[in-house]
MMTF fields as JSON, N, C-alpha, C and O atoms, coordinates in Angstrom:
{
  "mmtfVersion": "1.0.0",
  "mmtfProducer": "UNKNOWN",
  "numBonds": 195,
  "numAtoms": 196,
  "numGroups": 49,
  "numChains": 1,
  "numModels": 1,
  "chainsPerModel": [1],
  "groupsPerChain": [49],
  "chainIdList": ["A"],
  "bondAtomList": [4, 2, 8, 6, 12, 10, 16, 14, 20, 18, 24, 22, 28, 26, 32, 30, 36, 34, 40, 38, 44, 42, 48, 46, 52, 50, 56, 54, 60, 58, 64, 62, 68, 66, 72, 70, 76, 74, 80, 78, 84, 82, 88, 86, 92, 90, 96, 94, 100, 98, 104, 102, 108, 106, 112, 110, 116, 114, 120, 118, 124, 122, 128, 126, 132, 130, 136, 134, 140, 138, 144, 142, 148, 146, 152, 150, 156, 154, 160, 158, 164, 162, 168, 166, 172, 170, 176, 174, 180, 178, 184, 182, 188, 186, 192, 190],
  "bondOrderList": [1, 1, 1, 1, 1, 1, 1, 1, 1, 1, 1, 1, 1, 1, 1, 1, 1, 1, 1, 1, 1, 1, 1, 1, 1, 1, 1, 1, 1, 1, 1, 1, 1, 1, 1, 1, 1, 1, 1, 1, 1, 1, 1, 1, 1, 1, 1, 1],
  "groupList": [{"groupName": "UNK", "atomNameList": ["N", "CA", "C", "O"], "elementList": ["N", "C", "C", "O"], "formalChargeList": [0, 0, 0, 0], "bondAtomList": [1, 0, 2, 1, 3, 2], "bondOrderList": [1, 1, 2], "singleLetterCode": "X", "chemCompType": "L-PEPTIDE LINKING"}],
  "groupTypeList": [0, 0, 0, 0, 0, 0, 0, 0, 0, 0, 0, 0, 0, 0, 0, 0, 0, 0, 0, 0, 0, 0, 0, 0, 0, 0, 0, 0, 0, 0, 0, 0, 0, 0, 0, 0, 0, 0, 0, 0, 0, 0, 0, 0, 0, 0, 0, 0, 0],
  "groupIdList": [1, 2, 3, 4, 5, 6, 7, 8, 9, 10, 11, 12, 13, 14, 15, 16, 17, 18, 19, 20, 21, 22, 23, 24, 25, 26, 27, 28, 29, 30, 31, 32, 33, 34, 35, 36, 37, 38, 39, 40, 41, 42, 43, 44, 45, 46, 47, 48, 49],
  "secStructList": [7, 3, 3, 3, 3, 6, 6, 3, 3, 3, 3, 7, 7, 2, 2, 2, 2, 6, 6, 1, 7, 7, 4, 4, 4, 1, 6, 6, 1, 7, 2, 2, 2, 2, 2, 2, 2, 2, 2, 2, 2, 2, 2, 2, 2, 2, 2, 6, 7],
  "xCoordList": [83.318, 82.602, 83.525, 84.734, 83.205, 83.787, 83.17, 81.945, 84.071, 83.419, 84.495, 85.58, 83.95, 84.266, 84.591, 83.667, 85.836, 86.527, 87.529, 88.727, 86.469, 86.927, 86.669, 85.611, 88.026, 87.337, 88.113, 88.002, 88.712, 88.932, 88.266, 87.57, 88.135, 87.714, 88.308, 89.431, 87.935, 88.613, 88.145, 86.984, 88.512, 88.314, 88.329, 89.162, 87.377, 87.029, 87.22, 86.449, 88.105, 88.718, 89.867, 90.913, 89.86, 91.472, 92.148, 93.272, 91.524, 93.073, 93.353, 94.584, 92.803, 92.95, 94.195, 95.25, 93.391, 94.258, 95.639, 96.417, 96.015, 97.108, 98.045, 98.914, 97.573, 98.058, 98.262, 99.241, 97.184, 97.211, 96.267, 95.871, 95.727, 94.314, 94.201, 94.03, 94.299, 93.372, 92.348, 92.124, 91.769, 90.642, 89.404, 89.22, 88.996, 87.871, 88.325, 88.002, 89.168, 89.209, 88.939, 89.416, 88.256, 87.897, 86.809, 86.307, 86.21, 84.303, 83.463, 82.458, 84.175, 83.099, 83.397, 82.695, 84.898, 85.199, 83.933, 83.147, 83.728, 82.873, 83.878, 84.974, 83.484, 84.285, 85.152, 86.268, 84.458, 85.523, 86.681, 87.709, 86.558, 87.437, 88.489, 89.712, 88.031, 88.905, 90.163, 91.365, 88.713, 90.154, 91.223, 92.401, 90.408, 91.608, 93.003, 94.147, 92.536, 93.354, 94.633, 95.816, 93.923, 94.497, 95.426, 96.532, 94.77, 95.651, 96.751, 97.765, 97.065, 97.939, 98.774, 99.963, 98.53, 99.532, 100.017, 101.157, 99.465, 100.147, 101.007, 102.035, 100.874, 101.716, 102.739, 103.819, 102.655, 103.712, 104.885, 106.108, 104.236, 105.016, 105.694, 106.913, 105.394, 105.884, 106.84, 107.818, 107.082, 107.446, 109.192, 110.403, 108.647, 109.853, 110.902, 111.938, 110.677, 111.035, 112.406, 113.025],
  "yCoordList": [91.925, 90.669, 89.623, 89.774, 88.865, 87.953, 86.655, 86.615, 85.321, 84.572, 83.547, 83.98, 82.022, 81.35, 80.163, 79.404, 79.671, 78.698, 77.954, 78.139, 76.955, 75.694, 76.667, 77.242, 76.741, 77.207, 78.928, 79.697, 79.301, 80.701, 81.456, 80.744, 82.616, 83.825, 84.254, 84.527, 84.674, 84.639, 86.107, 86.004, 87.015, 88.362, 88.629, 88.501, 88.938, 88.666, 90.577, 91.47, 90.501, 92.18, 92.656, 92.327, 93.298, 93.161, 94.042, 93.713, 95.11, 95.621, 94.771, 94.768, 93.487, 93.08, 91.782, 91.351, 91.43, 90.172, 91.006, 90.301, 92.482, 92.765, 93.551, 94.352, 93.037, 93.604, 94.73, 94.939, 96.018, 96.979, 97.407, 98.555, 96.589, 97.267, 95.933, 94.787, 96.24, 95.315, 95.054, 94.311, 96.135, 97.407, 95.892, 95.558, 95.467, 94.344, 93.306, 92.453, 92.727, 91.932, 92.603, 91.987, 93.744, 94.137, 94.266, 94.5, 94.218, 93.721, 93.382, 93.9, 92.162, 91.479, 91.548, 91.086, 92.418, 92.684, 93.581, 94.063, 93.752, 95.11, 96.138, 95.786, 97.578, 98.732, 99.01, 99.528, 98.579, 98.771, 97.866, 98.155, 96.907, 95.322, 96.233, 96.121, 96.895, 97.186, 98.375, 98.448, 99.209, 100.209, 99.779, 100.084, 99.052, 98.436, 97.666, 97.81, 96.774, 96.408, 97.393, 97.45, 98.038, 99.07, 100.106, 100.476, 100.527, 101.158, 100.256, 100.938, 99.227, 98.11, 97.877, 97.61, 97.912, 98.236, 98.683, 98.323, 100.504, 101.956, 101.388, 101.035, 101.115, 101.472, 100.894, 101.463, 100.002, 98.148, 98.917, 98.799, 99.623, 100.289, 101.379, 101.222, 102.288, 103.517, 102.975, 103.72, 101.867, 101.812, 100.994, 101.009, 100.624, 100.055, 101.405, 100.992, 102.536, 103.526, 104.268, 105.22],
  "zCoordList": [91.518, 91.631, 92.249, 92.076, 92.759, 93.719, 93.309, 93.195, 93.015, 92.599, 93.622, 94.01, 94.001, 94.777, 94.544, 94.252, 94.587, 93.778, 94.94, 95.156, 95.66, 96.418, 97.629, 97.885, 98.418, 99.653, 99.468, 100.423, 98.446, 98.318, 97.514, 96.79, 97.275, 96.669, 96.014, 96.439, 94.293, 93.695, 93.061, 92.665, 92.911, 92.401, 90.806, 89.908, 90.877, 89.126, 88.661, 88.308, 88.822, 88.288, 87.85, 88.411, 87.041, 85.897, 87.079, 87.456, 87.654, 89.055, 89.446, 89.453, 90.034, 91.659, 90.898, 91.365, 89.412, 88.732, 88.147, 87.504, 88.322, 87.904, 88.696, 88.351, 90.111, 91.244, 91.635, 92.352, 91.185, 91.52, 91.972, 91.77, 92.662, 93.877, 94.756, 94.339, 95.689, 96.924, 97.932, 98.887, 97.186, 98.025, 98.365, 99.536, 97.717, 97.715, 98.056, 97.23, 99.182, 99.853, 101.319, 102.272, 101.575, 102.844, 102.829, 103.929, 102.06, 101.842, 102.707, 103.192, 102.871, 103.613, 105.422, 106.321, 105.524, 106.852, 107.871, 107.055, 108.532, 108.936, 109.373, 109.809, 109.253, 108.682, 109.98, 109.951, 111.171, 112.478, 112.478, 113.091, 111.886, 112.309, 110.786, 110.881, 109.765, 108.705, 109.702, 109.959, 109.996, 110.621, 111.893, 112.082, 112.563, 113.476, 112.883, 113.313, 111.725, 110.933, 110.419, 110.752, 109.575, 108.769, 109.551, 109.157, 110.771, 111.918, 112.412, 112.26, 112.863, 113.097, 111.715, 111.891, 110.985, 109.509, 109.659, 109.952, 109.585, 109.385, 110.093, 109.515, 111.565, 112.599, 112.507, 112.662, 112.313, 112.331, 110.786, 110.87, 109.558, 108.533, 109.238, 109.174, 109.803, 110.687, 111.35, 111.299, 112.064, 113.64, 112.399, 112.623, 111.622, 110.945, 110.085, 109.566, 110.0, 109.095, 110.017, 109.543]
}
């Protein structure tokens, strides 16, 4: 659940409030704009190893 507090989003979930999930802040992305993202991560983590 996602609840909205001023102009941020505030995640109403004991993972997300105990920093072990971040999965639901890509929600509201659409699923192409996620993997382009997510691919530019990997890579940017890889390219540093």
């Amino acid at each position: 659940m996602v609840r909205h507090s001023g102009s941020k989003k505030m995640i109403d979930c004991r993972y997300y409030q105990q920093n072990e999930c971040r999965s639901c802040q890509w929600l509201e992305i659409p699923y192409s704009q996620q993997l382009t993202e997510k691919q530019y991560h990997l890579k940017q983590q890889l390219i540093s190893i």
